[in-house]
CSV table of C-alpha atoms in Angstrom, one decimal:
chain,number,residue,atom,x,y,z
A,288,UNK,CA,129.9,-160.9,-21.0
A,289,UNK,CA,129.0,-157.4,-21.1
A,290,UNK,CA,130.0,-154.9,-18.6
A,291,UNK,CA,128.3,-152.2,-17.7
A,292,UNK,CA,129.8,-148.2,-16.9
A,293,UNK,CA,128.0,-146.5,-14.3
A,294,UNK,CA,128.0,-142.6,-15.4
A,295,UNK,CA,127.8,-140.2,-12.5
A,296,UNK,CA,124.5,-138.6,-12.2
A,297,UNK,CA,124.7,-134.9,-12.4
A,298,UNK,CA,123.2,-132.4,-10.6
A,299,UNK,CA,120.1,-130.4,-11.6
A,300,UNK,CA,121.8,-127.4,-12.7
A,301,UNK,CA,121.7,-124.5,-10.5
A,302,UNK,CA,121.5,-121.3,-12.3
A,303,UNK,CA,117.7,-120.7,-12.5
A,304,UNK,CA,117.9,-121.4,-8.7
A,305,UNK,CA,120.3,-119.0,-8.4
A,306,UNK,CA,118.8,-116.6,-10.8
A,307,UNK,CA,115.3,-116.8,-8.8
A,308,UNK,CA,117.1,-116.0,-5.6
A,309,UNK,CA,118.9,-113.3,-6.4
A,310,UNK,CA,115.5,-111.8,-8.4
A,311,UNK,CA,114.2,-111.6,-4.5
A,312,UNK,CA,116.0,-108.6,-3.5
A,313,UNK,CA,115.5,-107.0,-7.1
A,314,UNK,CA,111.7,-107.3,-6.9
A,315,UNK,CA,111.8,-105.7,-3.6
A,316,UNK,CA,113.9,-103.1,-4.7
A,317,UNK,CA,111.8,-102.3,-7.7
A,318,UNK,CA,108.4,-102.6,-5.1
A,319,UNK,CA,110.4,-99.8,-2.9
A,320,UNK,CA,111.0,-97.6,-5.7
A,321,UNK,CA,107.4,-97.3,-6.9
A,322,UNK,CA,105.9,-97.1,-4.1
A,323,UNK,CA,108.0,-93.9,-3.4
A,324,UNK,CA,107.8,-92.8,-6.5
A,325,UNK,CA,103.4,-93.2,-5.8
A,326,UNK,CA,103.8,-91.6,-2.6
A,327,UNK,CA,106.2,-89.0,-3.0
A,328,UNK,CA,105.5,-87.6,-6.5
A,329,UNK,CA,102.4,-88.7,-8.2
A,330,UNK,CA,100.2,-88.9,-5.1
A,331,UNK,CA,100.8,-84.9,-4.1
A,332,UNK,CA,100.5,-84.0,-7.7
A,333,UNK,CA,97.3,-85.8,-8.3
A,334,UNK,CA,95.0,-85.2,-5.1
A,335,UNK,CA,94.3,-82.1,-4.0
A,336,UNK,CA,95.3,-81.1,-0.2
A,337,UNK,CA,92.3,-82.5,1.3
A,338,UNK,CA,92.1,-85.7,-0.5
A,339,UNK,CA,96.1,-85.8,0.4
A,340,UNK,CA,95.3,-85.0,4.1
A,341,UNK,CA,93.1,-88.1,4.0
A,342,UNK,CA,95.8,-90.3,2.6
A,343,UNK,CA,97.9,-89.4,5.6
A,344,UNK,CA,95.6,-90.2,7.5
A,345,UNK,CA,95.2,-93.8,5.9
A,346,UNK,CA,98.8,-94.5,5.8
A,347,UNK,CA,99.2,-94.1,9.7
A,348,UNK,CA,96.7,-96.9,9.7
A,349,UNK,CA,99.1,-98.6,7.5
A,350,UNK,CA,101.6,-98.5,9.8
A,351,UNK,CA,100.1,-100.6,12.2
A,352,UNK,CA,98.7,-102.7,9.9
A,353,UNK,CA,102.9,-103.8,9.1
A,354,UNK,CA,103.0,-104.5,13.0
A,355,UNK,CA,99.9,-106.8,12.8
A,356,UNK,CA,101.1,-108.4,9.8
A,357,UNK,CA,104.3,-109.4,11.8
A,358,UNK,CA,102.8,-110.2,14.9
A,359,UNK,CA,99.6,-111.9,13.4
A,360,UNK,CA,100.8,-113.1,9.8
A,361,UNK,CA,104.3,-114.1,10.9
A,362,UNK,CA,104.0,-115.0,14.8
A,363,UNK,CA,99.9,-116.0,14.6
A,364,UNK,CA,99.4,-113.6,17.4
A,365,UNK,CA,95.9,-112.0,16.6
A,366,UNK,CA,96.7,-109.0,18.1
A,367,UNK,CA,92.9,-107.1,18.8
A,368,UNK,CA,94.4,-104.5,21.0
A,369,UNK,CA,96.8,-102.7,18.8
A,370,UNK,CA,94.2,-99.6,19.4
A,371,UNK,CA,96.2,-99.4,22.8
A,372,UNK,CA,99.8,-98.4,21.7
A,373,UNK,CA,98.0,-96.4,19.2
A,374,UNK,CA,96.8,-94.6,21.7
A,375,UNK,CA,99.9,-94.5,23.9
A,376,UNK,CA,101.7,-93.1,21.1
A,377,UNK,CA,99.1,-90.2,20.0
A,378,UNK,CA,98.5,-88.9,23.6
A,379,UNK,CA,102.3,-88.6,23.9
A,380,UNK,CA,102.6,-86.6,21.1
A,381,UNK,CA,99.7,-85.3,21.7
A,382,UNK,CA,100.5,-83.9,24.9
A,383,UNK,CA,103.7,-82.1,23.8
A,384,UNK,CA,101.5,-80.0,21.1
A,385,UNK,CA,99.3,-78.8,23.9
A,386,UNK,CA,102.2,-78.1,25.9
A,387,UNK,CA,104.0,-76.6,22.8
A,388,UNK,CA,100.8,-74.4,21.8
A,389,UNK,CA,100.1,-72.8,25.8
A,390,UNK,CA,103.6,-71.7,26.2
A,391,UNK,CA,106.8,-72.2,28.9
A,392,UNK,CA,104.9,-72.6,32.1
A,393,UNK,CA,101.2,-72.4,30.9
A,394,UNK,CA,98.3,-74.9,31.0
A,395,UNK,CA,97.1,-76.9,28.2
A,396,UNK,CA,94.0,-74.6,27.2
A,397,UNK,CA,91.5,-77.2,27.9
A,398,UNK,CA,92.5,-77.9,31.4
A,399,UNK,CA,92.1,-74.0,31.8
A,400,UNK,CA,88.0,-74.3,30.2
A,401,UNK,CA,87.4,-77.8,32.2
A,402,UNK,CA,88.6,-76.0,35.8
A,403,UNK,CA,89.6,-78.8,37.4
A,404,UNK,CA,93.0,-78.6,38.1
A,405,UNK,CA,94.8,-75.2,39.3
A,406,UNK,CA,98.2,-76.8,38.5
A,407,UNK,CA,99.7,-79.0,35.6
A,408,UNK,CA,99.8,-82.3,36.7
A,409,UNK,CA,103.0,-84.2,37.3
A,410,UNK,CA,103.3,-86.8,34.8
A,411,UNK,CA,102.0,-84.3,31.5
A,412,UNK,CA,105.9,-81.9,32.8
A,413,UNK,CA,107.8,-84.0,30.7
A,414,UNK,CA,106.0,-84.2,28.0
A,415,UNK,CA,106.5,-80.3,27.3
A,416,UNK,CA,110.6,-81.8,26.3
A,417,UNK,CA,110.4,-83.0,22.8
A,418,UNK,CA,113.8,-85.1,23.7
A,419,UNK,CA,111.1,-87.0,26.3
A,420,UNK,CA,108.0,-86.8,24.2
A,421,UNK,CA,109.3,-88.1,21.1
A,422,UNK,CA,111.1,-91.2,22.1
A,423,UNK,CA,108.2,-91.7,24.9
A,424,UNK,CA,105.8,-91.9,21.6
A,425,UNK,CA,107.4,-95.3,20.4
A,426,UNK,CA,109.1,-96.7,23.7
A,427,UNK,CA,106.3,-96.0,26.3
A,428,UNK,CA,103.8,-99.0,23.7
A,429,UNK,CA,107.0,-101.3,23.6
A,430,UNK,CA,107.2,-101.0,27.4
A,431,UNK,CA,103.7,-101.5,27.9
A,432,UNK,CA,103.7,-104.5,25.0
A,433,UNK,CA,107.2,-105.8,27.0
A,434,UNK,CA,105.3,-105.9,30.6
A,435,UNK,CA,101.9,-107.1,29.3
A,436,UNK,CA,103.8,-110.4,27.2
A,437,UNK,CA,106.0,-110.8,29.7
A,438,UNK,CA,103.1,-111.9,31.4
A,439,UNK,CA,101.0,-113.7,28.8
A,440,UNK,CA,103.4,-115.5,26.8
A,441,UNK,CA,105.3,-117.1,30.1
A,442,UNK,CA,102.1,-118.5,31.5
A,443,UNK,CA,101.7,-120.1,27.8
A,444,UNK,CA,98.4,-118.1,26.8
A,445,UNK,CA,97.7,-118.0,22.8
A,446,UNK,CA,95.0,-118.7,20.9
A,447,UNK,CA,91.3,-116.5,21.4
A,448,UNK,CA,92.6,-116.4,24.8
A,449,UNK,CA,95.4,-113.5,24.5
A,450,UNK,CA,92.8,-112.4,21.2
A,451,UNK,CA,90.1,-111.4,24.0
A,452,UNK,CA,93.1,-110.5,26.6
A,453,UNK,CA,94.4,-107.9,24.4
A,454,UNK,CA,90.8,-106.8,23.4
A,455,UNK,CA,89.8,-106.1,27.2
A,456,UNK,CA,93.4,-104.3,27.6
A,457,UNK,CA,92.2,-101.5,24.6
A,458,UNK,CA,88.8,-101.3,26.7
A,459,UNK,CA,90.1,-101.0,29.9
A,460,UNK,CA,92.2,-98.0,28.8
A,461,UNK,CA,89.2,-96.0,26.6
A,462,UNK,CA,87.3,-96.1,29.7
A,463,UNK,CA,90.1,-94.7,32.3
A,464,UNK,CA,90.9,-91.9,29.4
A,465,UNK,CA,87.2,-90.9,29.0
A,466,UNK,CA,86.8,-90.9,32.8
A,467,UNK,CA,89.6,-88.5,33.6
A,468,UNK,CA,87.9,-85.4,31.6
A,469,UNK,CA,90.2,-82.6,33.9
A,470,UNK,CA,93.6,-84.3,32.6
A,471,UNK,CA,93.0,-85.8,29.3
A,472,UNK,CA,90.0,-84.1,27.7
A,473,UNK,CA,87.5,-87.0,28.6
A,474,UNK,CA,85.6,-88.0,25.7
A,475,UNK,CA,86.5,-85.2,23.5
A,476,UNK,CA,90.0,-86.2,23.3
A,477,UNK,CA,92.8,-83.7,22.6
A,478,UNK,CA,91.9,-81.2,19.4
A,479,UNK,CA,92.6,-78.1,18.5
A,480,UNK,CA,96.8,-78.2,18.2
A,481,UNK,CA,98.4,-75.2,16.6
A,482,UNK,CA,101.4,-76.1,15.4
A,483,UNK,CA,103.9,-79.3,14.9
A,484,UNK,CA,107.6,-78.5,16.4
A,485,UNK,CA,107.4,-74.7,15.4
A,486,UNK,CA,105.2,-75.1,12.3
A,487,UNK,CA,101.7,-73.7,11.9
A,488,UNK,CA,99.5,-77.1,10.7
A,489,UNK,CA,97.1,-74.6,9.4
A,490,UNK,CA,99.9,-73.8,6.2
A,491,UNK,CA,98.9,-76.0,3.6
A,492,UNK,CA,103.2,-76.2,2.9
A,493,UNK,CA,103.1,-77.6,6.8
A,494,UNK,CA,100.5,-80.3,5.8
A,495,UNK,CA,102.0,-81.7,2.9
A,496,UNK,CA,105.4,-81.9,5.0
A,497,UNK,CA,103.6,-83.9,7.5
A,498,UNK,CA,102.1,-86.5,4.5
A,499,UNK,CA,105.8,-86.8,3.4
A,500,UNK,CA,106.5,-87.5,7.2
A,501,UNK,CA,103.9,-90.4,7.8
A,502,UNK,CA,105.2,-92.0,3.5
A,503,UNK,CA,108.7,-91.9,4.6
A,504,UNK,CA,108.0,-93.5,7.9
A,505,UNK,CA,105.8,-96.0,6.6
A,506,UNK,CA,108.0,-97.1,4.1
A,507,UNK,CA,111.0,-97.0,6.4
A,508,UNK,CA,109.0,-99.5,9.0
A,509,UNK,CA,108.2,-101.9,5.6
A,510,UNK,CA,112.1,-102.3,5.7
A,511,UNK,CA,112.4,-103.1,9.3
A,512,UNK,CA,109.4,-105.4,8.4
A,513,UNK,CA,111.1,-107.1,5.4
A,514,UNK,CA,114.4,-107.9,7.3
A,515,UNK,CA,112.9,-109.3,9.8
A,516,UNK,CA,110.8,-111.4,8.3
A,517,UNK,CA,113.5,-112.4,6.0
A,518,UNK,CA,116.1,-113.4,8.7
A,519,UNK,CA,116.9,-116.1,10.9
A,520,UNK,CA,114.6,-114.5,13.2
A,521,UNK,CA,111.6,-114.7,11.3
A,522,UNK,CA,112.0,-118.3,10.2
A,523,UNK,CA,111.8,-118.9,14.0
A,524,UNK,CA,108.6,-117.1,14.2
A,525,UNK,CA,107.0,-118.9,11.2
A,526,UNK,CA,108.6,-122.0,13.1
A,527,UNK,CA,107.0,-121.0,16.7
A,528,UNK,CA,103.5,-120.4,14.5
A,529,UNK,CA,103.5,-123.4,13.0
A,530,UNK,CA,105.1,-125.9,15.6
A,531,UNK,CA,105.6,-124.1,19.4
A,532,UNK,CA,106.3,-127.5,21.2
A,533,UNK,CA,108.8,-128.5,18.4
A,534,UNK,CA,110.7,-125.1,18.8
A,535,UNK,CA,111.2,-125.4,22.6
A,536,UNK,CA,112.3,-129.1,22.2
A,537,UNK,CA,115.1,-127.7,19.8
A,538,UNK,CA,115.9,-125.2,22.5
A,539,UNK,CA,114.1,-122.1,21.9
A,540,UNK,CA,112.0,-120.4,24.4
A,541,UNK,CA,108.5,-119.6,22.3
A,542,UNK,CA,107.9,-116.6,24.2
A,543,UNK,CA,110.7,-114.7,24.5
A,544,UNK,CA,110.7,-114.8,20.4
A,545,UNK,CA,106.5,-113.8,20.2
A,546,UNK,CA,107.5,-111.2,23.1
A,547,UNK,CA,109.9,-109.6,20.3
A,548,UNK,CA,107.2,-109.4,17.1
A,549,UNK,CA,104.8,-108.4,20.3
A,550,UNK,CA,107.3,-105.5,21.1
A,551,UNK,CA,107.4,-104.4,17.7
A,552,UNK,CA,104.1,-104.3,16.3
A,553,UNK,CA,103.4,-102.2,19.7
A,554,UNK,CA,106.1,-99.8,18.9
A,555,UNK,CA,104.8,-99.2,14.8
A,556,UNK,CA,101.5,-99.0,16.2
A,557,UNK,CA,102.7,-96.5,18.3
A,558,UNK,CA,104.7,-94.3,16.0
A,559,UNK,CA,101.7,-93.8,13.7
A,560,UNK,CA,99.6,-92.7,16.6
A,561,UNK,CA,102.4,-90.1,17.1
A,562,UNK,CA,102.1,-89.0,13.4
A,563,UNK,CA,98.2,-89.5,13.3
A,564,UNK,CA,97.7,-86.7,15.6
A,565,UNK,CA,99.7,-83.8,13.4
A,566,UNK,CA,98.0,-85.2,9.8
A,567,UNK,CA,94.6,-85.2,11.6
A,568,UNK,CA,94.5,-83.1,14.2
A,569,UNK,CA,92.8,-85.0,17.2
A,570,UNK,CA,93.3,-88.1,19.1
A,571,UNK,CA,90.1,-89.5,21.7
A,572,UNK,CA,89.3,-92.4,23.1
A,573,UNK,CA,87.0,-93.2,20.2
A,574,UNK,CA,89.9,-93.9,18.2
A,575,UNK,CA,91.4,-96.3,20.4
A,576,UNK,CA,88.8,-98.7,22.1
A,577,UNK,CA,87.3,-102.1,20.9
A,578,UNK,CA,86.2,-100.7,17.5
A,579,UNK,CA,89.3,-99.3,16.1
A,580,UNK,CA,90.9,-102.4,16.9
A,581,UNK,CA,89.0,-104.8,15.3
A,582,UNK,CA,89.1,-102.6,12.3
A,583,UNK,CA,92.9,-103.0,11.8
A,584,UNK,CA,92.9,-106.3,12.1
A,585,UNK,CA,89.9,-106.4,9.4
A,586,UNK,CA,92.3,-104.4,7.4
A,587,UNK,CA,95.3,-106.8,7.3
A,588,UNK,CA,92.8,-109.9,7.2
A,589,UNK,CA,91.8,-108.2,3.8
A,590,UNK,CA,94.8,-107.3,2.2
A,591,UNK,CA,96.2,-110.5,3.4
A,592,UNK,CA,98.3,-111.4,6.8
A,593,UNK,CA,100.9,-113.0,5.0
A,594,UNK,CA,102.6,-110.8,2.9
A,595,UNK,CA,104.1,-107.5,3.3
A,596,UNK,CA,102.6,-105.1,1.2
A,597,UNK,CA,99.0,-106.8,1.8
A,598,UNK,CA,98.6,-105.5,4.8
A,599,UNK,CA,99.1,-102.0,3.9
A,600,UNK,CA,97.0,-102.4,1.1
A,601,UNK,CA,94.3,-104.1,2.6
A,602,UNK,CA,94.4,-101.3,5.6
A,603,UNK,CA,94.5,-97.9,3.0
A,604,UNK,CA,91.7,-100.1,1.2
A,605,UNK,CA,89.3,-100.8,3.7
A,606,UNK,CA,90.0,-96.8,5.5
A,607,UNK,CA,89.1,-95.5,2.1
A,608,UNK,CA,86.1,-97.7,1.8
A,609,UNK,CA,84.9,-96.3,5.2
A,610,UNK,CA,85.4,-92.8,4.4
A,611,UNK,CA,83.7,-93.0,0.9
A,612,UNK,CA,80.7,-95.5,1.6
A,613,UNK,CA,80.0,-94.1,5.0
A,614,UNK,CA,79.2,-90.4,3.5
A,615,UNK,CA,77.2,-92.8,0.9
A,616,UNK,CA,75.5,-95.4,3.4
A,617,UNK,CA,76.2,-94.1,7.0
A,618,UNK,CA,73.7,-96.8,8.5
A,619,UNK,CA,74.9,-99.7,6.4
A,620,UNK,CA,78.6,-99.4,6.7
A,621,UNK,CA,79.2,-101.5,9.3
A,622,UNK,CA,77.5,-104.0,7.7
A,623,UNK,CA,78.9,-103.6,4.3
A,624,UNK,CA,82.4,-103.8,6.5
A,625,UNK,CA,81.6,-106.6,7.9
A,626,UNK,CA,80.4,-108.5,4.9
A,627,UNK,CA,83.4,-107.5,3.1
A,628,UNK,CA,85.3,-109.5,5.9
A,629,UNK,CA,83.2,-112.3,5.1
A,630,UNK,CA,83.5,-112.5,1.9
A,631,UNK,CA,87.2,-112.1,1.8
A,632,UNK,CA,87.4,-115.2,5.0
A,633,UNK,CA,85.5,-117.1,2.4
A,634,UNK,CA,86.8,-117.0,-0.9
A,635,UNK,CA,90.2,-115.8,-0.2
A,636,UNK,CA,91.9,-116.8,2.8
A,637,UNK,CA,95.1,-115.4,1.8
A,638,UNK,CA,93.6,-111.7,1.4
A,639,UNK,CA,93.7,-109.2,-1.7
A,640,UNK,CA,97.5,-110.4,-1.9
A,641,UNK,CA,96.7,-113.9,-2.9
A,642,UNK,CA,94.6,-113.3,-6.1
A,643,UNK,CA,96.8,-113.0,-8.5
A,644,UNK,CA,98.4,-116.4,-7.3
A,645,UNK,CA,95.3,-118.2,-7.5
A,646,UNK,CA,94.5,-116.6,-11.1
A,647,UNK,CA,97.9,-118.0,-11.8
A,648,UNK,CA,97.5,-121.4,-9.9
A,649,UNK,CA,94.0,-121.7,-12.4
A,650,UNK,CA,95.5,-121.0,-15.6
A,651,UNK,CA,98.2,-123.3,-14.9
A,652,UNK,CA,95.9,-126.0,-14.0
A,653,UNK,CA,93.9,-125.3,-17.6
A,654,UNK,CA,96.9,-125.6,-19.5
């Protein structure tokens, strides 16, 4: 008779868990560090100050490309109004450089050339504070993003539905700024500013402080991005994505927790309006409406909706691409755009961020 000793079965061992967790906050810390080190000492080295000028200008796009990402690539909120807090943000800002440039008690130059008003009108007097205009420039597209999803998400709307909501929202707004010419320059927008806070933007020294402006903020919204999608906070989101009904059975209310990534995205969208105006010098309702909007979600759909750094890649991408193809192929641009959408859709869902993981996923299936 033979008896039999039952050994205790161990454990996979945990160290290369371990090990892979804590490489998480290394690789992001690394990620950080060169992309500081590209903005803030090779890029002003390398490109000239127009060229640098333009990178500015493509990295305020990248900032609301991070608020779609968490909205859209977190949340599944497709978000095709973000032109609207863009806006918000860059006539608020806007507004205090015309305010700034006429002097204590003067009229914006343009309401003086239009001649329709003989006094400033009530709601442009705060803006000449810079303790009302800069806070206004990120809190007055949260507000606007807190009342409008207040709204939507309550009465359960998702889906193409708050997609074509949001669309008619950035519409609806081009069309009242272009009608009201006298107070905010109409169709030709709100040009011509002077100087940023005391500093004449025509100094080349001024420009280049502005480009380290918009790198720092856009890396310092990439944090706020990165916590949140790595807290409890985000797995909720990812959960209300994936599974709303689930979520509210556990207790959750789905729409206060897509009103937050809603808020957000409105108030990073707004904050690079604010810094789009000083790097380029002009905000209109051109830059706003349908169009602009679909472009940055084109962007982030292209870089890839998922990830962090896609979307800001995918955005600076697809801005250069305009600028360069557009002098090249002014007529077929929006075509090219639009069949460089395609063709990402089709071959690679996951965006520009997701190639090296399917390269990877290929080899490993050859081996």
């Amino acid at each position: 008779m033979t008896s039999t000793v039952e050994r205790p079965v161990s454990a996979p061992p945990a160290g290369p868990r371990r090990r892979l967790v804590s490489r998480a906050p290394l690789r992001a810390g690394v990620g950080f560090a060169a992309g500081a080190v590209l903005l803030f000492a090779v890029a002003p080295v390398a490109l000239s100050d127009f060229r640098l000028s333009l990178l500015a200008k493509y990295l305020c796009i990248a900032m609301v490309a991070v608020g779609i990402g968490l909205a859209w690539g977190r949340g599944g909120l497709l978000t095709l109004g973000q032109g609207v807090f863009f806006g918000l943000g860059g006539y608020a800002m806007a507004m205090h450089m015309k305010l700034a440039d006429a002097g204590p008690g003067q009229m914006p130059d343009f309401m003086l050339l239009y001649g329709q008003l003989d006094a400033l009108p009530w709601w442009w007097a705060p803006f000449r504070s810079p303790y009302f205009a800069l806070p206004a420039t990120v809190l007055l597209p949260m507000l606007m993003a807190f009342l409008l999803g207040s709204l939507v998400f309550r009465r359960r709307v998702r889906g193409a539905y708050f997609a074509i909501l949001s669309q008619a929202l950035a519409a609806a707004l081009a069309i009242f700024l272009i009608g009201q010419q006298g107070t905010t320059g109409g169709t030709n927008g709100l040009t011509d500013f002077q100087g940023f806070f005391g500093y004449d933007l025509d100094d080349p020294v001024n420009q280049r402080m502005v480009y380290f402006i918009v790198a720092g903020s856009l890396l310092a919204l990439l944090l706020i991005a990165r916590q949140l999608m790595r807290s409890r906070y985000g797995e909720l989101l990812v959960a209300v994505r994936d599974s709303e009904e689930r979520v509210r059975f556990l207790g959750y209310n789905p729409a206060n927790v897509k009103l937050v990534a809603y808020v957000v995205a409105a108030g990073m969208a707004g904050l690079a309006g604010a810094l789009f105006v000083p790097a380029v010098g002009i905000i209109n309702p051109a830059l706003i409406g349908i169009v602009p909007s679909i472009e940055f979600v084109i962007g982030v759909a292209v870089g890839g909706r998922a990830t962090l750094i896609g979307p800001v890649v995918g955005a600076v991408a697809v801005a250069w691409a305009r600028t360069t193809l557009s002098e090249e192929f002014p007529a077929a641009w929006t075509y090219l755009q639009g069949l460089l959408f395609v063709l990402v859709v089709a071959f690679l869902p996951g965006g520009l961020a997701s190639a090296w993981r399917l390269v990877k996923e290929r080899r490993h299936a050859r081996a």
